[in-house]
């Protein structure tokens, strides 16, 4: 089964495509702390934990500010369905991010 990263699923272009010129490269693309999470590249399969992502025309802030929207996102549901019991708990993903910031 092909596992897509958020930018492939959403086709936002912020992985270095055309919209990137206007909005910059998405932080999920270069967030190495989450590399490999759910078999994704950088934060591409855990974007709901990455602050500053751009989705549905809006730049999202911190996890606390964005998770309500992310928890109903079609990509989040896609990852949950693919990962099943192997889905990493969000607190584990957040701990990985905190480790990078220290």
mmCIF file of N, CA and C in Angstrom:
data_model
loop_
_atom_site.group_PDB
_atom_site.id
_atom_site.type_symbol
_atom_site.label_atom_id
_atom_site.label_comp_id
_atom_site.label_asym_id
_atom_site.label_seq_id
_atom_site.Cartn_x
_atom_site.Cartn_y
_atom_site.Cartn_z
ATOM 1 N N UNK A 1 0.845 -1.175 0.000
ATOM 2 C CA UNK A 1 0.000 0.000 0.000
ATOM 3 C C UNK A 1 0.896 1.247 0.000
ATOM 4 N N UNK A 2 0.607 2.157 -0.897
ATOM 5 C CA UNK A 2 1.353 3.412 -0.997
ATOM 6 C C UNK A 2 0.957 4.338 0.152
ATOM 7 N N UNK A 3 1.941 4.812 0.878
ATOM 8 C CA UNK A 3 1.684 5.746 1.975
ATOM 9 C C UNK A 3 2.135 7.130 1.535
ATOM 10 N N UNK A 4 1.188 8.030 1.396
ATOM 11 C CA UNK A 4 1.492 9.383 0.940
ATOM 12 C C UNK A 4 1.793 10.300 2.114
ATOM 13 N N UNK A 5 2.650 11.275 1.857
ATOM 14 C CA UNK A 5 2.875 12.370 2.795
ATOM 15 C C UNK A 5 1.764 13.394 2.585
ATOM 16 N N UNK A 6 1.592 14.287 3.543
ATOM 17 C CA UNK A 6 0.485 15.244 3.484
ATOM 18 C C UNK A 6 0.513 16.081 2.208
ATOM 19 N N UNK A 7 1.696 16.532 1.779
ATOM 20 C CA UNK A 7 1.774 17.389 0.598
ATOM 21 C C UNK A 7 1.422 16.631 -0.683
ATOM 22 N N UNK A 8 1.632 15.312 -0.684
ATOM 23 C CA UNK A 8 1.231 14.500 -1.834
ATOM 24 C C UNK A 8 -0.280 14.285 -1.822
ATOM 25 N N UNK A 9 -0.818 14.034 -0.654
ATOM 26 C CA UNK A 9 -2.251 13.791 -0.493
ATOM 27 C C UNK A 9 -3.054 15.059 -0.765
ATOM 28 N N UNK A 10 -2.613 16.173 -0.188
ATOM 29 C CA UNK A 10 -3.340 17.441 -0.297
ATOM 30 C C UNK A 10 -3.001 18.224 -1.567
ATOM 31 N N UNK A 11 -1.860 17.905 -2.183
ATOM 32 C CA UNK A 11 -1.395 18.601 -3.390
ATOM 33 C C UNK A 11 -1.310 20.109 -3.171
ATOM 34 N N UNK A 12 -0.744 20.484 -2.048
ATOM 35 C CA UNK A 12 -0.655 21.902 -1.686
ATOM 36 C C UNK A 12 0.468 22.625 -2.419
ATOM 37 N N UNK A 13 1.490 21.884 -2.843
ATOM 38 C CA UNK A 13 2.612 22.509 -3.529
ATOM 39 C C UNK A 13 3.652 23.108 -2.608
ATOM 40 N N UNK A 14 3.461 23.020 -1.303
ATOM 41 C CA UNK A 14 4.408 23.651 -0.376
ATOM 42 C C UNK A 14 5.623 22.789 -0.075
ATOM 43 N N UNK A 15 5.784 21.696 -0.791
ATOM 44 C CA UNK A 15 6.988 20.899 -0.623
ATOM 45 C C UNK A 15 8.099 21.419 -1.520
ATOM 46 N N UNK A 16 7.844 22.530 -2.185
ATOM 47 C CA UNK A 16 8.833 23.123 -3.071
ATOM 48 C C UNK A 16 8.244 23.408 -4.440
ATOM 49 N N UNK A 17 6.942 23.337 -4.550
ATOM 50 C CA UNK A 17 6.265 23.610 -5.818
ATOM 51 C C UNK A 17 5.892 25.074 -5.950
ATOM 52 N N UNK A 18 5.042 25.374 -6.876
ATOM 53 C CA UNK A 18 4.672 26.746 -7.209
ATOM 54 C C UNK A 18 4.129 27.563 -6.034
ATOM 55 N N UNK A 19 3.115 27.098 -5.301
ATOM 56 C CA UNK A 19 2.625 27.894 -4.169
ATOM 57 C C UNK A 19 3.696 28.173 -3.124
ATOM 58 N N UNK A 20 4.756 27.376 -3.125
ATOM 59 C CA UNK A 20 5.852 27.581 -2.183
ATOM 60 C C UNK A 20 6.442 28.972 -2.333
ATOM 61 N N UNK A 21 6.479 29.500 -3.565
ATOM 62 C CA UNK A 21 7.018 30.842 -3.785
ATOM 63 C C UNK A 21 6.242 31.883 -2.989
ATOM 64 N N UNK A 22 4.940 31.689 -2.918
ATOM 65 C CA UNK A 22 4.074 32.639 -2.222
ATOM 66 C C UNK A 22 4.027 32.398 -0.713
ATOM 67 N N UNK A 23 4.018 31.136 -0.292
ATOM 68 C CA UNK A 23 3.794 30.813 1.117
ATOM 69 C C UNK A 23 4.985 30.177 1.829
ATOM 70 N N UNK A 24 6.084 29.971 1.145
ATOM 71 C CA UNK A 24 7.277 29.304 1.679
ATOM 72 C C UNK A 24 7.063 27.798 1.808
ATOM 73 N N UNK A 25 8.156 27.106 1.978
ATOM 74 C CA UNK A 25 8.092 25.652 2.130
ATOM 75 C C UNK A 25 7.459 25.325 3.484
ATOM 76 N N UNK A 26 6.591 24.346 3.485
ATOM 77 C CA UNK A 26 5.880 23.949 4.699
ATOM 78 C C UNK A 26 6.845 23.345 5.719
ATOM 79 N N UNK A 27 6.682 23.668 6.993
ATOM 80 C CA UNK A 27 7.541 23.097 8.031
ATOM 81 C C UNK A 27 7.460 21.572 8.127
ATOM 82 N N UNK A 28 6.364 20.977 7.698
ATOM 83 C CA UNK A 28 6.260 19.511 7.733
ATOM 84 C C UNK A 28 7.283 18.865 6.797
ATOM 85 N N UNK A 29 7.664 19.587 5.748
ATOM 86 C CA UNK A 29 8.592 19.055 4.744
ATOM 87 C C UNK A 29 10.002 18.890 5.294
ATOM 88 N N UNK A 30 10.402 19.762 6.191
ATOM 89 C CA UNK A 30 11.787 19.709 6.682
ATOM 90 C C UNK A 30 11.897 19.397 8.172
ATOM 91 N N UNK A 31 10.838 18.926 8.785
ATOM 92 C CA UNK A 31 10.864 18.612 10.212
ATOM 93 C C UNK A 31 11.472 17.231 10.442
ATOM 94 N N UNK A 32 12.783 17.197 10.622
ATOM 95 C CA UNK A 32 13.508 15.926 10.725
ATOM 96 C C UNK A 32 13.184 15.144 11.995
ATOM 97 N N UNK A 33 12.671 15.792 13.018
ATOM 98 C CA UNK A 33 12.340 15.081 14.262
ATOM 99 C C UNK A 33 11.280 14.015 14.025
ATOM 100 N N UNK A 34 10.446 14.216 13.016
ATOM 101 C CA UNK A 34 9.361 13.278 12.740
ATOM 102 C C UNK A 34 9.658 12.369 11.553
ATOM 103 N N UNK A 35 10.873 12.423 11.039
ATOM 104 C CA UNK A 35 11.227 11.593 9.885
ATOM 105 C C UNK A 35 11.007 10.120 10.215
ATOM 106 N N UNK A 36 10.272 9.449 9.368
ATOM 107 C CA UNK A 36 9.981 8.031 9.568
ATOM 108 C C UNK A 36 8.697 7.755 10.329
ATOM 109 N N UNK A 37 8.121 8.770 10.970
ATOM 110 C CA UNK A 37 6.858 8.562 11.691
ATOM 111 C C UNK A 37 5.794 8.109 10.696
ATOM 112 N N UNK A 38 5.187 6.994 10.962
ATOM 113 C CA UNK A 38 4.169 6.391 10.094
ATOM 114 C C UNK A 38 4.709 6.145 8.687
ATOM 115 N N UNK A 39 6.020 5.901 8.587
ATOM 116 C CA UNK A 39 6.705 5.646 7.316
ATOM 117 C C UNK A 39 6.703 6.858 6.388
ATOM 118 N N UNK A 40 6.643 8.038 6.966
ATOM 119 C CA UNK A 40 6.638 9.253 6.162
ATOM 120 C C UNK A 40 7.990 9.933 6.099
ATOM 121 N N UNK A 41 8.073 10.914 5.218
ATOM 122 C CA UNK A 41 9.276 11.717 5.086
ATOM 123 C C UNK A 41 9.129 12.962 5.953
ATOM 124 N N UNK A 42 10.085 13.169 6.831
ATOM 125 C CA UNK A 42 10.057 14.283 7.797
ATOM 126 C C UNK A 42 8.702 14.298 8.498
ATOM 127 N N UNK A 43 7.989 15.425 8.525
ATOM 128 C CA UNK A 43 6.701 15.489 9.215
ATOM 129 C C UNK A 43 5.517 15.203 8.319
ATOM 130 N N UNK A 44 5.759 14.584 7.178
ATOM 131 C CA UNK A 44 4.719 14.386 6.171
ATOM 132 C C UNK A 44 3.582 13.462 6.539
ATOM 133 N N UNK A 45 3.760 12.636 7.566
ATOM 134 C CA UNK A 45 2.658 11.777 8.004
ATOM 135 C C UNK A 45 2.349 11.990 9.484
ATOM 136 N N UNK A 46 2.709 13.173 9.959
ATOM 137 C CA UNK A 46 2.373 13.589 11.326
ATOM 138 C C UNK A 46 2.204 15.105 11.353
ATOM 139 N N UNK A 47 1.725 15.663 10.258
ATOM 140 C CA UNK A 47 1.648 17.121 10.093
ATOM 141 C C UNK A 47 0.755 17.794 11.123
ATOM 142 N N UNK A 48 -0.175 17.062 11.704
ATOM 143 C CA UNK A 48 -1.080 17.644 12.701
ATOM 144 C C UNK A 48 -0.347 18.081 13.964
ATOM 145 N N UNK A 49 0.894 17.658 14.124
ATOM 146 C CA UNK A 49 1.678 18.067 15.291
ATOM 147 C C UNK A 49 2.671 19.182 14.973
ATOM 148 N N UNK A 50 2.816 19.519 13.700
ATOM 149 C CA UNK A 50 3.824 20.493 13.267
ATOM 150 C C UNK A 50 3.211 21.888 13.198
ATOM 151 N N UNK A 51 3.793 22.826 13.943
ATOM 152 C CA UNK A 51 3.252 24.188 13.917
ATOM 153 C C UNK A 51 3.648 24.895 12.622
ATOM 154 N N UNK A 52 2.747 25.768 12.164
ATOM 155 C CA UNK A 52 3.020 26.574 10.986
ATOM 156 C C UNK A 52 2.683 25.931 9.660
ATOM 157 N N UNK A 53 1.957 24.807 9.665
ATOM 158 C CA UNK A 53 1.574 24.187 8.402
ATOM 159 C C UNK A 53 0.492 25.020 7.727
ATOM 160 N N UNK A 54 0.367 24.858 6.426
ATOM 161 C CA UNK A 54 -0.596 25.614 5.627
ATOM 162 C C UNK A 54 -1.582 24.627 5.039
ATOM 163 N N UNK A 55 -2.831 24.737 5.438
ATOM 164 C CA UNK A 55 -3.825 23.789 4.968
ATOM 165 C C UNK A 55 -5.158 24.496 4.759
ATOM 166 N N UNK A 56 -5.808 24.153 3.678
ATOM 167 C CA UNK A 56 -7.105 24.748 3.339
ATOM 168 C C UNK A 56 -7.053 26.271 3.313
ATOM 169 N N UNK A 57 -5.947 26.807 2.820
ATOM 170 C CA UNK A 57 -5.817 28.246 2.661
ATOM 171 C C UNK A 57 -5.468 29.014 3.916
ATOM 172 N N UNK A 58 -5.133 28.305 5.000
ATOM 173 C CA UNK A 58 -4.856 28.959 6.278
ATOM 174 C C UNK A 58 -3.533 28.449 6.851
ATOM 175 N N UNK A 59 -2.713 29.373 7.355
ATOM 176 C CA UNK A 59 -1.511 28.971 8.081
ATOM 177 C C UNK A 59 -1.939 28.656 9.506
ATOM 178 N N UNK A 60 -1.617 27.450 9.952
ATOM 179 C CA UNK A 60 -1.997 27.015 11.295
ATOM 180 C C UNK A 60 -0.851 27.244 12.261
ATOM 181 N N UNK A 61 -1.179 27.599 13.474
ATOM 182 C CA UNK A 61 -0.179 27.898 14.502
ATOM 183 C C UNK A 61 0.288 26.659 15.229
ATOM 184 N N UNK A 62 0.255 26.733 16.538
ATOM 185 C CA UNK A 62 0.746 25.646 17.385
ATOM 186 C C UNK A 62 -0.222 24.462 17.369
ATOM 187 N N UNK A 63 0.227 23.361 17.924
ATOM 188 C CA UNK A 63 -0.609 22.166 18.021
ATOM 189 C C UNK A 63 -1.931 22.494 18.714
ATOM 190 N N UNK A 64 -1.866 23.219 19.803
ATOM 191 C CA UNK A 64 -3.075 23.549 20.561
ATOM 192 C C UNK A 64 -4.053 24.358 19.718
ATOM 193 N N UNK A 65 -3.540 25.233 18.861
ATOM 194 C CA UNK A 65 -4.389 26.074 18.030
ATOM 195 C C UNK A 65 -4.990 25.313 16.856
ATOM 196 N N UNK A 66 -4.314 24.303 16.367
ATOM 197 C CA UNK A 66 -4.733 23.679 15.126
ATOM 198 C C UNK A 66 -5.360 22.300 15.238
ATOM 199 N N UNK A 67 -5.170 21.596 16.349
ATOM 200 C CA UNK A 67 -5.567 20.193 16.371
ATOM 201 C C UNK A 67 -7.063 19.981 16.194
ATOM 202 N N UNK A 68 -7.894 20.906 16.609
ATOM 203 C CA UNK A 68 -9.335 20.739 16.405
ATOM 204 C C UNK A 68 -9.638 20.593 14.915
ATOM 205 N N UNK A 69 -9.024 21.439 14.098
ATOM 206 C CA UNK A 69 -9.210 21.333 12.648
ATOM 207 C C UNK A 69 -8.558 20.066 12.110
ATOM 208 N N UNK A 70 -7.351 19.792 12.564
ATOM 209 C CA UNK A 70 -6.609 18.627 12.065
ATOM 210 C C UNK A 70 -7.303 17.314 12.397
ATOM 211 N N UNK A 71 -7.954 17.247 13.532
ATOM 212 C CA UNK A 71 -8.581 15.989 13.947
ATOM 213 C C UNK A 71 -9.760 15.606 13.058
ATOM 214 N N UNK A 72 -10.262 16.534 12.263
ATOM 215 C CA UNK A 72 -11.344 16.226 11.326
ATOM 216 C C UNK A 72 -10.868 16.269 9.872
ATOM 217 N N UNK A 73 -9.577 16.378 9.683
ATOM 218 C CA UNK A 73 -8.982 16.479 8.347
ATOM 219 C C UNK A 73 -9.011 15.126 7.630
ATOM 220 N N UNK A 74 -9.253 15.157 6.325
ATOM 221 C CA UNK A 74 -9.272 13.915 5.555
ATOM 222 C C UNK A 74 -7.904 13.232 5.529
ATOM 223 N N UNK A 75 -6.817 13.996 5.582
ATOM 224 C CA UNK A 75 -5.493 13.375 5.603
ATOM 225 C C UNK A 75 -5.240 12.682 6.942
ATOM 226 N N UNK A 76 -5.626 13.298 8.032
ATOM 227 C CA UNK A 76 -5.487 12.676 9.357
ATOM 228 C C UNK A 76 -6.257 11.352 9.393
ATOM 229 N N UNK A 77 -7.459 11.354 8.859
ATOM 230 C CA UNK A 77 -8.266 10.133 8.802
ATOM 231 C C UNK A 77 -7.591 9.077 7.927
ATOM 232 N N UNK A 78 -6.991 9.516 6.823
ATOM 233 C CA UNK A 78 -6.271 8.627 5.903
ATOM 234 C C UNK A 78 -5.113 7.933 6.623
ATOM 235 N N UNK A 79 -4.330 8.697 7.383
ATOM 236 C CA UNK A 79 -3.199 8.124 8.123
ATOM 237 C C UNK A 79 -3.712 7.178 9.211
ATOM 238 N N UNK A 80 -4.732 7.590 9.943
ATOM 239 C CA UNK A 80 -5.292 6.726 10.993
ATOM 240 C C UNK A 80 -5.765 5.395 10.417
ATOM 241 N N UNK A 81 -6.424 5.454 9.281
ATOM 242 C CA UNK A 81 -6.925 4.228 8.653
ATOM 243 C C UNK A 81 -5.766 3.334 8.203
ATOM 244 N N UNK A 82 -4.751 3.924 7.591
ATOM 245 C CA UNK A 82 -3.613 3.132 7.120
ATOM 246 C C UNK A 82 -2.807 2.537 8.273
ATOM 247 N N UNK A 83 -2.618 3.296 9.321
ATOM 248 C CA UNK A 83 -1.763 2.847 10.424
ATOM 249 C C UNK A 83 -2.480 1.923 11.397
ATOM 250 N N UNK A 84 -3.777 2.093 11.553
ATOM 251 C CA UNK A 84 -4.528 1.235 12.473
ATOM 252 C C UNK A 84 -3.927 1.261 13.869
ATOM 253 N N UNK A 85 -3.661 0.088 14.417
ATOM 254 C CA UNK A 85 -3.102 -0.027 15.770
ATOM 255 C C UNK A 85 -1.672 0.498 15.872
ATOM 256 N N UNK A 86 -1.018 0.703 14.744
ATOM 257 C CA UNK A 86 0.364 1.193 14.729
ATOM 258 C C UNK A 86 0.450 2.725 14.754
ATOM 259 N N UNK A 87 -0.701 3.404 14.757
ATOM 260 C CA UNK A 87 -0.697 4.869 14.805
ATOM 261 C C UNK A 87 -0.007 5.327 16.084
ATOM 262 N N UNK A 88 1.008 6.147 15.919
ATOM 263 C CA UNK A 88 1.726 6.660 17.089
ATOM 264 C C UNK A 88 0.838 7.635 17.848
ATOM 265 N N UNK A 89 0.772 7.517 19.155
ATOM 266 C CA UNK A 89 -0.011 8.477 19.934
ATOM 267 C C UNK A 89 0.539 9.893 19.731
ATOM 268 N N UNK A 90 -0.348 10.849 19.683
ATOM 269 C CA UNK A 90 0.057 12.231 19.438
ATOM 270 C C UNK A 90 1.072 12.707 20.464
ATOM 271 N N UNK A 91 0.946 12.296 21.719
ATOM 272 C CA UNK A 91 1.903 12.765 22.730
ATOM 273 C C UNK A 91 3.321 12.282 22.423
ATOM 274 N N UNK A 92 3.465 11.114 21.810
ATOM 275 C CA UNK A 92 4.790 10.613 21.416
ATOM 276 C C UNK A 92 5.370 11.499 20.314
ATOM 277 N N UNK A 93 4.547 11.850 19.346
ATOM 278 C CA UNK A 93 4.996 12.726 18.258
ATOM 279 C C UNK A 93 5.408 14.092 18.803
ATOM 280 N N UNK A 94 4.629 14.620 19.733
ATOM 281 C CA UNK A 94 4.960 15.915 20.335
ATOM 282 C C UNK A 94 6.265 15.841 21.126
ATOM 283 N N UNK A 95 6.508 14.719 21.792
ATOM 284 C CA UNK A 95 7.777 14.544 22.518
ATOM 285 C C UNK A 95 8.961 14.554 21.557
ATOM 286 N N UNK A 96 8.800 13.947 20.380
ATOM 287 C CA UNK A 96 9.862 13.967 19.371
ATOM 288 C C UNK A 96 10.152 15.404 18.946
ATOM 289 N N UNK A 97 9.106 16.196 18.780
ATOM 290 C CA UNK A 97 9.275 17.603 18.395
ATOM 291 C C UNK A 97 9.966 18.392 19.496
ATOM 292 N N UNK A 98 9.579 18.163 20.731
ATOM 293 C CA UNK A 98 10.203 18.868 21.856
ATOM 294 C C UNK A 98 11.677 18.532 21.955
ATOM 295 N N UNK A 99 12.037 17.298 21.678
ATOM 296 C CA UNK A 99 13.432 16.887 21.715
ATOM 297 C C UNK A 99 14.275 17.631 20.699
ATOM 298 N N UNK A 100 13.696 17.959 19.555
ATOM 299 C CA UNK A 100 14.413 18.695 18.518
ATOM 300 C C UNK A 100 14.605 20.153 18.912
ATOM 301 N N UNK A 101 13.618 20.723 19.602
ATOM 302 C CA UNK A 101 13.672 22.141 19.964
ATOM 303 C C UNK A 101 14.638 22.417 21.102
ATOM 304 N N UNK A 102 15.009 21.397 21.875
ATOM 305 C CA UNK A 102 15.882 21.613 23.032
ATOM 306 C C UNK A 102 17.327 21.732 22.632
#
